Coordinates of C-alpha atoms in Angstrom, one line a residue:
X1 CA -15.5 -19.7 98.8
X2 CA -12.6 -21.8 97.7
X3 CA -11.0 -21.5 94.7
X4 CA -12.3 -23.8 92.1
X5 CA -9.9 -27.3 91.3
X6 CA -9.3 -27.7 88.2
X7 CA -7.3 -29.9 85.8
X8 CA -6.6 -29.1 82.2
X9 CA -5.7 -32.3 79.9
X10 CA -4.6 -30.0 76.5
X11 CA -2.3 -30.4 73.3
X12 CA -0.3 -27.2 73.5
X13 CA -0.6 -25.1 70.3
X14 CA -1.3 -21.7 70.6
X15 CA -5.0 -21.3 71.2
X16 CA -4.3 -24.0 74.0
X17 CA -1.1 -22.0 75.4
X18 CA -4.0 -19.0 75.8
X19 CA -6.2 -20.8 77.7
X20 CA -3.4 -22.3 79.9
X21 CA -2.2 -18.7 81.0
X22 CA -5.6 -17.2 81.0
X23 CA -6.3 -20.1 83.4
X24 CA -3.0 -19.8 85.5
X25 CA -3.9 -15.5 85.2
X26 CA -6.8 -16.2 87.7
X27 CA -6.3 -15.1 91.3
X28 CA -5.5 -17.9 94.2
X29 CA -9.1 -17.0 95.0
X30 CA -10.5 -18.5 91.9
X31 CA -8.7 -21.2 90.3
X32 CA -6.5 -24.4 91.7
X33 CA -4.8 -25.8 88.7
X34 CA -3.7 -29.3 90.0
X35 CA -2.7 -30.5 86.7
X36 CA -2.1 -29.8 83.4
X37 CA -2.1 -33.7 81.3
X38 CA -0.8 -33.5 78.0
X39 CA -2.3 -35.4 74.5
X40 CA -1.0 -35.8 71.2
X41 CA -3.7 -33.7 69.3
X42 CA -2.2 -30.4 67.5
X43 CA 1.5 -31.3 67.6
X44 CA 3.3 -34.9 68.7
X45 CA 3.2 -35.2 72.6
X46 CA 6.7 -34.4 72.8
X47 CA 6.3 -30.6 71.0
X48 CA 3.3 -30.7 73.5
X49 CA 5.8 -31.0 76.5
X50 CA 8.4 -28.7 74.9
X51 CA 5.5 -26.0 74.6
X52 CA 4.3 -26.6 78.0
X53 CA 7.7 -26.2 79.6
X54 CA 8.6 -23.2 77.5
X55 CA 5.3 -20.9 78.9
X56 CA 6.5 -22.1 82.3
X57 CA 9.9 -20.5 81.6
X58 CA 8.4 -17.3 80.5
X59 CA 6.1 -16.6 82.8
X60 CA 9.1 -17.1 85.5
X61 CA 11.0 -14.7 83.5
X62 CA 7.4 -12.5 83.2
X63 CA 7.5 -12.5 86.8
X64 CA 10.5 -11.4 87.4
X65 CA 10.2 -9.0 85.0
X66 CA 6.7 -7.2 86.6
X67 CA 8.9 -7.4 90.2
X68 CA 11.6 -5.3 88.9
X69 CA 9.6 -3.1 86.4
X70 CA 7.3 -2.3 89.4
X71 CA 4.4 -4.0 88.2
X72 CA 1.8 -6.1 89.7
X73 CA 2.8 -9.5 89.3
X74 CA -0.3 -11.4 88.4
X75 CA -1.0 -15.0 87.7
X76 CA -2.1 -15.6 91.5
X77 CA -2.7 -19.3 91.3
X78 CA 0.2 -20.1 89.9
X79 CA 2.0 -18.2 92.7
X80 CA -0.2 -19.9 95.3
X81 CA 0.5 -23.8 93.9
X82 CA 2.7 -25.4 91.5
X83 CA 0.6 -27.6 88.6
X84 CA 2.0 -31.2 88.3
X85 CA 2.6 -31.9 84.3
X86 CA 2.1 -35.0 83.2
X87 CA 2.5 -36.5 80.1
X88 CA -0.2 -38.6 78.4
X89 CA -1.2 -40.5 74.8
X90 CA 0.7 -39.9 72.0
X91 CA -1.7 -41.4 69.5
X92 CA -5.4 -42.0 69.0
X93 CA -7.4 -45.3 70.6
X94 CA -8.2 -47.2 68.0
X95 CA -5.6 -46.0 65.1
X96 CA -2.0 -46.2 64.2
X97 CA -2.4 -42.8 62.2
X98 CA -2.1 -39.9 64.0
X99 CA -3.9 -36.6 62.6
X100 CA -2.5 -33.3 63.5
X101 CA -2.7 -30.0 63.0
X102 CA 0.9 -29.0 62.5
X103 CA -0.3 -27.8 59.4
X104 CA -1.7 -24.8 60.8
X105 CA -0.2 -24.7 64.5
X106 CA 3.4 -25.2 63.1
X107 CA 6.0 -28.4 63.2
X108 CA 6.4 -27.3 66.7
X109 CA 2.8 -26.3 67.5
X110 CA 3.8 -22.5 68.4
X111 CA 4.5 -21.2 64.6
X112 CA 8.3 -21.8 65.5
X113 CA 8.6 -19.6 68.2
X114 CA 11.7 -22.3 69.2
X115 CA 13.7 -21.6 66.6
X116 CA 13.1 -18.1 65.7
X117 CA 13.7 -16.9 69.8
X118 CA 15.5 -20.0 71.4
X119 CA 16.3 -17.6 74.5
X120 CA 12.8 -18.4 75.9
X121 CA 13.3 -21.8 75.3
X122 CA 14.8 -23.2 78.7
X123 CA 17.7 -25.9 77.8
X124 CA 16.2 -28.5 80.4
X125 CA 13.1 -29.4 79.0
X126 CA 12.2 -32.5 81.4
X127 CA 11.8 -35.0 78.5
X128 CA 12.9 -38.2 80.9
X129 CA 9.4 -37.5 81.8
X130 CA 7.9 -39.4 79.7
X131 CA 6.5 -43.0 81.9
X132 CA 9.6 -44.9 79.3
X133 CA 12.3 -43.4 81.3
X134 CA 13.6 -43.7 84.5
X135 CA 11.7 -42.2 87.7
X136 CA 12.5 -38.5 88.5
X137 CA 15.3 -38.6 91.2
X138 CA 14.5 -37.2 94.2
X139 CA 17.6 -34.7 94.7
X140 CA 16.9 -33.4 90.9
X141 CA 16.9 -29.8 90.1
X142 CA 12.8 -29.1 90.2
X143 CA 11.8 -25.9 87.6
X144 CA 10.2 -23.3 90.2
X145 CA 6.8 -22.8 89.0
X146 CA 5.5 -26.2 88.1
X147 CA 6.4 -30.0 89.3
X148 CA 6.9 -32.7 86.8
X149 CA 6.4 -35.9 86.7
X150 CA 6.9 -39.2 84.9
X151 CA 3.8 -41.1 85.9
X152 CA 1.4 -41.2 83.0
X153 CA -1.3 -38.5 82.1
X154 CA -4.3 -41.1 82.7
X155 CA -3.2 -42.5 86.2
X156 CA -2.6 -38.9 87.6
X157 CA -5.7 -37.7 86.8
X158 CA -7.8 -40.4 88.1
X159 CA -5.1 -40.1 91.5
X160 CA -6.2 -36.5 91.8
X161 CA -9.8 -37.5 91.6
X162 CA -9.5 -39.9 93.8
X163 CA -7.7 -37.9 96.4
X164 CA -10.0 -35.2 96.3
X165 CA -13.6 -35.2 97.3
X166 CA -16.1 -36.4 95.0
X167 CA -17.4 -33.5 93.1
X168 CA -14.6 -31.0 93.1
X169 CA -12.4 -31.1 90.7
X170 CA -13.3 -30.3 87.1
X171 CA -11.5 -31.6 84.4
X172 CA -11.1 -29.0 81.3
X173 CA -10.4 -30.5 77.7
X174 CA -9.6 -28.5 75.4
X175 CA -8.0 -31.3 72.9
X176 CA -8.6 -35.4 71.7
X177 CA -10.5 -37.3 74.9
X178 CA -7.5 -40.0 74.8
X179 CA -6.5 -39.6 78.3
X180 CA -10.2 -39.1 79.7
X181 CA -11.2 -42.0 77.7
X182 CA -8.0 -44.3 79.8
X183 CA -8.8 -43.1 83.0
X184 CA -12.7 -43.8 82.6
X185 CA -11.4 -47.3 81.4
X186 CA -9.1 -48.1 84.0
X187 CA -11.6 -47.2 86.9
X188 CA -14.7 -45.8 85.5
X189 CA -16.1 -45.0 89.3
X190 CA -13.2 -43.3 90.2
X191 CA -13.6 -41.1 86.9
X192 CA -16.9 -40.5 87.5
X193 CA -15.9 -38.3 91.0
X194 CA -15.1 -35.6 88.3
X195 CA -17.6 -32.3 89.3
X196 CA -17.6 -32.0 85.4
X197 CA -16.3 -32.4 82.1
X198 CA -16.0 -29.5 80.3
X199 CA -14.8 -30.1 76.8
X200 CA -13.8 -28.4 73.6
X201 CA -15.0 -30.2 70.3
X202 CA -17.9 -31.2 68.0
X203 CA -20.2 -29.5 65.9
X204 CA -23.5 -29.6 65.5
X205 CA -25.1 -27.2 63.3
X206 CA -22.2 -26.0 61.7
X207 CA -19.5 -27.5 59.2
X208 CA -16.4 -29.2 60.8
X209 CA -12.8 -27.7 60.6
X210 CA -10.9 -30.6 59.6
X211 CA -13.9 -32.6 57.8
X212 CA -16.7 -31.9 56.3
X213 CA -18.5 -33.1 59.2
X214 CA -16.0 -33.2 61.8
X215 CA -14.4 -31.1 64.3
X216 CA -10.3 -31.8 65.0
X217 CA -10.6 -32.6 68.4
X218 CA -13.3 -35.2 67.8
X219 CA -12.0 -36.4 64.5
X220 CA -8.3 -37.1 66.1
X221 CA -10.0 -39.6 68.3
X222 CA -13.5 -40.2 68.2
X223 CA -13.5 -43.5 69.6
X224 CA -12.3 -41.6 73.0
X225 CA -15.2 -39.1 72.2
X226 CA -17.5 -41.6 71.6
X227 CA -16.7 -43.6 75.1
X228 CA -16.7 -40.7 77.1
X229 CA -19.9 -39.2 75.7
X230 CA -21.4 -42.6 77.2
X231 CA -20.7 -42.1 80.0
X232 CA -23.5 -39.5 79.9
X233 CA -25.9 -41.9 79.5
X234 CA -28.5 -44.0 81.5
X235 CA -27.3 -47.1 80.0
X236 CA -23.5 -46.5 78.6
X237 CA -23.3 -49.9 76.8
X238 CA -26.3 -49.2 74.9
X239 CA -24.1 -46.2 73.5
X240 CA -20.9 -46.7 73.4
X241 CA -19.2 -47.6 69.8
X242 CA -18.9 -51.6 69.7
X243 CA -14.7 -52.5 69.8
X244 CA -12.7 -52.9 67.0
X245 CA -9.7 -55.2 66.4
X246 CA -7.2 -52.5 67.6
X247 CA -9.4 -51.4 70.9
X248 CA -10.6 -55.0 72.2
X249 CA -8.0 -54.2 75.0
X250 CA -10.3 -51.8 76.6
X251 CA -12.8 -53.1 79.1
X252 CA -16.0 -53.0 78.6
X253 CA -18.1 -50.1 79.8
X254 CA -20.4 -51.5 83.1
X255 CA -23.6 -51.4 83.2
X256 CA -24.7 -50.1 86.4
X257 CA -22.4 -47.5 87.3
X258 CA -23.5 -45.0 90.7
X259 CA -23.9 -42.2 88.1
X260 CA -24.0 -40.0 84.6
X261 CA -21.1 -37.9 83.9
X262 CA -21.6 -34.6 83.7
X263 CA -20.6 -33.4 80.9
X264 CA -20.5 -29.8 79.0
X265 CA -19.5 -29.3 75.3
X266 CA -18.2 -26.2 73.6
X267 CA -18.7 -27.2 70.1
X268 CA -17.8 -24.9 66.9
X269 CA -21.3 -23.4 66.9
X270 CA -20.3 -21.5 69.7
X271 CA -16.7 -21.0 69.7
X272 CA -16.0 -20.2 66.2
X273 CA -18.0 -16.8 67.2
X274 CA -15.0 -16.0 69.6
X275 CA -12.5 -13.7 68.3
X276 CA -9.2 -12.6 68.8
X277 CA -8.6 -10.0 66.7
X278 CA -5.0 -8.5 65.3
X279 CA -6.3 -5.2 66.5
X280 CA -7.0 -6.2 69.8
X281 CA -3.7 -8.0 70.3
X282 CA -1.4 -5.7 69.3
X283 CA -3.5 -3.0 71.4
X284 CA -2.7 -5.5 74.6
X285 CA 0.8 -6.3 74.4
X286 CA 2.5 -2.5 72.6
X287 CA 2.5 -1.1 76.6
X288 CA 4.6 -4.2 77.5
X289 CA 6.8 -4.1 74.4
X290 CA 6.9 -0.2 75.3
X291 CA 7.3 -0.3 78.8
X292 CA 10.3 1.7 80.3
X293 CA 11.4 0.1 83.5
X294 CA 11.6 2.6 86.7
X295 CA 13.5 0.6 88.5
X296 CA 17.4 0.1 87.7
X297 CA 17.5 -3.8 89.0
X298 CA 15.2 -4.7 85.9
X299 CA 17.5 -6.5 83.1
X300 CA 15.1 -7.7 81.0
X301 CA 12.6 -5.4 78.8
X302 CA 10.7 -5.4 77.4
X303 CA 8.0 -8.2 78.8
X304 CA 9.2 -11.5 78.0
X305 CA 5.4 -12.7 78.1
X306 CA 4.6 -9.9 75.4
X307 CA 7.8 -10.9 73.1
X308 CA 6.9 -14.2 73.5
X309 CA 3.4 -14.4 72.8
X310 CA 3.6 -12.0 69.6
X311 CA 5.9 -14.3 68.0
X312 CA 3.4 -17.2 67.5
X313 CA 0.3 -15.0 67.5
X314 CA 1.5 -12.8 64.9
X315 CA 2.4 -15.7 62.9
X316 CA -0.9 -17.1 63.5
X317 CA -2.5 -14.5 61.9
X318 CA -0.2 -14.1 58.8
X319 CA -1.6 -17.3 58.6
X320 CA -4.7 -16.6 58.5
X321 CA -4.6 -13.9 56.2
X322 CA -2.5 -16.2 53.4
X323 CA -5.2 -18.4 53.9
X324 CA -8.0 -16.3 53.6
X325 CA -6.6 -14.2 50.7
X326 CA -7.7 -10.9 50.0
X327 CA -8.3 -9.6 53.6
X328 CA -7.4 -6.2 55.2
X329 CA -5.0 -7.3 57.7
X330 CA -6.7 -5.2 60.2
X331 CA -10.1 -7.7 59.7
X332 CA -7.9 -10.6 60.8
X333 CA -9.3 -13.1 63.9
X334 CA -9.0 -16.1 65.1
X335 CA -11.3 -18.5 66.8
X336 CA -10.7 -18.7 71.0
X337 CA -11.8 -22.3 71.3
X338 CA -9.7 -23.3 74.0
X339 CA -10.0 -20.1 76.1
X340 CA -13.5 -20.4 76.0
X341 CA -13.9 -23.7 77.8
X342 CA -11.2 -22.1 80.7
X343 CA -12.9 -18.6 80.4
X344 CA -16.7 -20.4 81.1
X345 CA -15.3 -22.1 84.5
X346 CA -14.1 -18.7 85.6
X347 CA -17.3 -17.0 85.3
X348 CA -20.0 -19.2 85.2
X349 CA -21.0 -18.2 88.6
X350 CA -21.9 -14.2 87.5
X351 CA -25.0 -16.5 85.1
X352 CA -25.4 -15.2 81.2
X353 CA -24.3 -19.1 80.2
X354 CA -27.5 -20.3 77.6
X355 CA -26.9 -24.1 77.4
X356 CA -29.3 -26.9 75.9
X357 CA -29.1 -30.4 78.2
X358 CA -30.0 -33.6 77.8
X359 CA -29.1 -33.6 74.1
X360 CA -28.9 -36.9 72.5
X361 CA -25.3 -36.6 70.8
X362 CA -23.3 -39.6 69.8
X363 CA -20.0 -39.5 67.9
X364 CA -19.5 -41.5 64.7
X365 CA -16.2 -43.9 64.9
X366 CA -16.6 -45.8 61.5
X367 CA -17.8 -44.3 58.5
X368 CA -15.5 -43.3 55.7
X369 CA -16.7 -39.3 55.3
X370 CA -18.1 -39.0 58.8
X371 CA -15.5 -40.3 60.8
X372 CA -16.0 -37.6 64.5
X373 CA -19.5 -36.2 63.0
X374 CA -21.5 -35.7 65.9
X375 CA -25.1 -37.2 65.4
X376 CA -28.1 -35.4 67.3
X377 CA -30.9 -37.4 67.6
X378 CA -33.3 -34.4 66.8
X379 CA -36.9 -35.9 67.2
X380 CA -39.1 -34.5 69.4
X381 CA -40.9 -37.2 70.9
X382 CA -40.2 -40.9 72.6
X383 CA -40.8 -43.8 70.1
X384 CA -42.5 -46.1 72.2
X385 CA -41.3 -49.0 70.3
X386 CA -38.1 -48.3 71.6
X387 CA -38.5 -49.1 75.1
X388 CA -39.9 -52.3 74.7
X389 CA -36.8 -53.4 72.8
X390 CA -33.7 -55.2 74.4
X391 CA -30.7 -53.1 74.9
X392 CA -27.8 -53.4 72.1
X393 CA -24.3 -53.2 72.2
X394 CA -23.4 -50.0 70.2
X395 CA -26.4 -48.9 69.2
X396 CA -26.1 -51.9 66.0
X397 CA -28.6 -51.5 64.1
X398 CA -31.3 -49.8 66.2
X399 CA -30.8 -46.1 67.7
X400 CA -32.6 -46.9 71.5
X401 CA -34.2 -43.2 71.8
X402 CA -34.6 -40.9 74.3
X403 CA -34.7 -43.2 78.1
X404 CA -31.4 -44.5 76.8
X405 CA -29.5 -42.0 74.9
X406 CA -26.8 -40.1 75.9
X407 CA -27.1 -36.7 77.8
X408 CA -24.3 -34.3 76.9
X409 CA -25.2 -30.4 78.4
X410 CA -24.2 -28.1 74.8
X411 CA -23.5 -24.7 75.8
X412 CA -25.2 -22.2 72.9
X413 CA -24.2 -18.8 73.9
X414 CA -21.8 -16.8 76.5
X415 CA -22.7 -13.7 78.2
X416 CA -20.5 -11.5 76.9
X417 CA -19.2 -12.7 73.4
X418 CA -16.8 -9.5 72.4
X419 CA -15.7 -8.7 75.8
X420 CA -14.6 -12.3 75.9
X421 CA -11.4 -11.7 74.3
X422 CA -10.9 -8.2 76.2
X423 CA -11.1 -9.8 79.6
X424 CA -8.4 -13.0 78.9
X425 CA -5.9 -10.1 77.4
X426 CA -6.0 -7.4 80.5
X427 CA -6.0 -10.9 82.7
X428 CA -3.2 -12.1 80.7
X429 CA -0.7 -8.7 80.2
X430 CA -2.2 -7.0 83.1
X431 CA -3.7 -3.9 81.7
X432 CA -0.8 -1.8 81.8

């Protein structure tokens, strides 16, 4: 079997930076990351960039590290092909106000790993990526493990979708749906050659994390949400949110398009169950920190990978344990959203994966306290009054059930929910 294509559109803060090395940890054999398309979301799309370019550093000098220490090198994929990077929106659709999560992530998204260990931050950073600057000359100096690129986030992913064949390439999510939600504008068919969508954000039958009612992915720009959840649907005009004064520059969605997206949601009510705990961590990385080198060659020790990485998960969880006062440090955990999305692509194939399709979930774009609520439509039979009745524009005024609705797959349980964690560390360090 070929490895499985795969791009991951992500705001880079440090659940994000997990799921982008447990991703680029898989084997040749499993995974071809084409492209990893960067959103404002956590951090500004610049720190995204910075964060981006910084793991690729490290795993170079990881690499290196493993060669000389003796020690199996890992990260397969990324040996066997170089992601493109791409930069994409650096604020929501249909706002000027951009909501982070800096307040938790840190100003730079990785708890200030770039100021308290510059060494791992490399000095060229690539930042005349970005589609306002000059194209990237051809005799430039190219980092060795990934190739950048100045053409925007959007138009790369729907160039990889087109170049490949229709139903191979998935895309994986894991923040705002800004640069999904461009590409479906800008050529919805061409979008739609996606295998699948498989998202981070929502919640259904939990509370939010930024809201009451709203999860931060969702809530950063649920107008993006909102228009690629349509896509899901029989009738994606009938559910799509009407435009707004700030978002009439968007097309609208057509009505006959050759098919549904497929798309697959890992809302809180499944990832918030997910844990990375302190324990476990520190468990994982104290053989790398620890390691003694056989081999006289190796400069660098301990693993630059483990120094890294401690430095903005550590600080994660003193975080945590400021927030939630009172706790034994060794009861500290955090939530592996992001991984979880990556970690379901890698081994949805051994089965264990409980979803629910077909559900009926629409994302709010205008009210005051539900701005990104997702809103199930939860009854259990066709209103027959419905059908009869003319399609509208944004559901105004009348909810067109069941034959029209949107059909978003929800994924309620994993197979293996605390050897999750376990498996992304040893695939991640190694297992030494």
């Amino acid at each position: 079997m070929p490895p499985q294509k795969v791009i991951i559109d992500t705001d880079p803060g440090v659940d994000d930076v997990l799921a982008l090395l447990l991703a680029l940890s898989a084997s040749e054999e499993e995974l071809q990351v084409l492209l990893i398309s960067l959103t404002f979301g956590n951090i500004d799309v610049e720190s995204c960039l910075l964060n981006v370019v910084s793991m690729f550093h490290v795993l170079e000098l990881e690499r290196k590290w493993r060669r000389a220490s003796g020690l199996p090198v890992g990260f397969g994929c990324l040996g066997a092909h170089k992601p493109l990077v791409a930069v994409g929106a650096d604020r929501p659709l249909e706002e000027e106000e951009v909501i982070m999560a800096d307040y938790f992530h840190g100003l730079d998204g990785l708890q200030g790993v770039h100021t308290s260990a510059p060494h791992f931050t490399p000095e060229q950073t690539w930042k005349h990526m970005f589609a306002t600057t000059p194209v990237l000359k051809e005799d430039e100096e190219h980092p060795p493990n990934f190739k950048p690129t100045n053409v925007t986030a959007h138009k790369e992913i729907l160039r990889i979708l087109k170049e490949n064949p229709v139903d191979s390439v998935t895309i994986i999510a894991v923040g705002p749906l800004t640069n999904l939600a461009l590409a479906a504008d800008e050529d919805p068919e061409t979008f739609l050659r996606v295998k699948e969508v498989v998202a981070m954000g929502g919640n259904i039958g939990v509370p939010g994390n930024i809201t009451p009612n709203g999860e931060f992915n969702v809530v950063a720009c649920p107008f993006s949400a909102a228009r690629i959840y349509s896509l899901t649907s029989p009738s994606p005009p009938s559910t799509a949110p009407p435009p707004s004064s700030t978002t009439k520059k968007l097309k609208p969605i057509p009505e006959a398009l050759s098919h549904r997206l497929n798309l697959t949601i890992f809302p809180l009510d499944i990832t918030t169950t997910h844990l990375l705990t302190q324990e476990a961590f520190t468990k994982a990385i104290t053989p790398l920190l620890h390691f003694s080198p056989t081999s006289p060659s190796s400069t660098i020790s301990p693993s630059p990978l483990a120094q890294w990485t401690k430095i903005f998960v550590d600080a994660t969880f003193s975080k945590l344990k400021q927030i939630r006062f009172g706790e034994k440090i060794g009861d500290l955990d955090f939530s592996l959203h992001d991984p979880l999305c990556v970690y379901y692509v890698l081994t949805r194939h051994r089965g264990g994966w409980e979803t629910l399709g077909d559900r009926d979930v629409r994302i709010e774009t205008a009210g005051q306290w539900t701005r990104g609520m997702c809103v199930v439509d939860r009854r259990g039979k066709m209103i027959e009054e419905d059908l009869a009745k003319p399609v509208v524009m944004g559901d105004e005024g009348i909810w067109l059930h069941r034959g029209y609705g949107n059909r978003v797959r929800q994924v309620l349980q994993s197979p293996d929910e605390k050897g999750m964690a376990v498996e992304m560390l040893r695939r991640i360090y190694g297992g030494v």
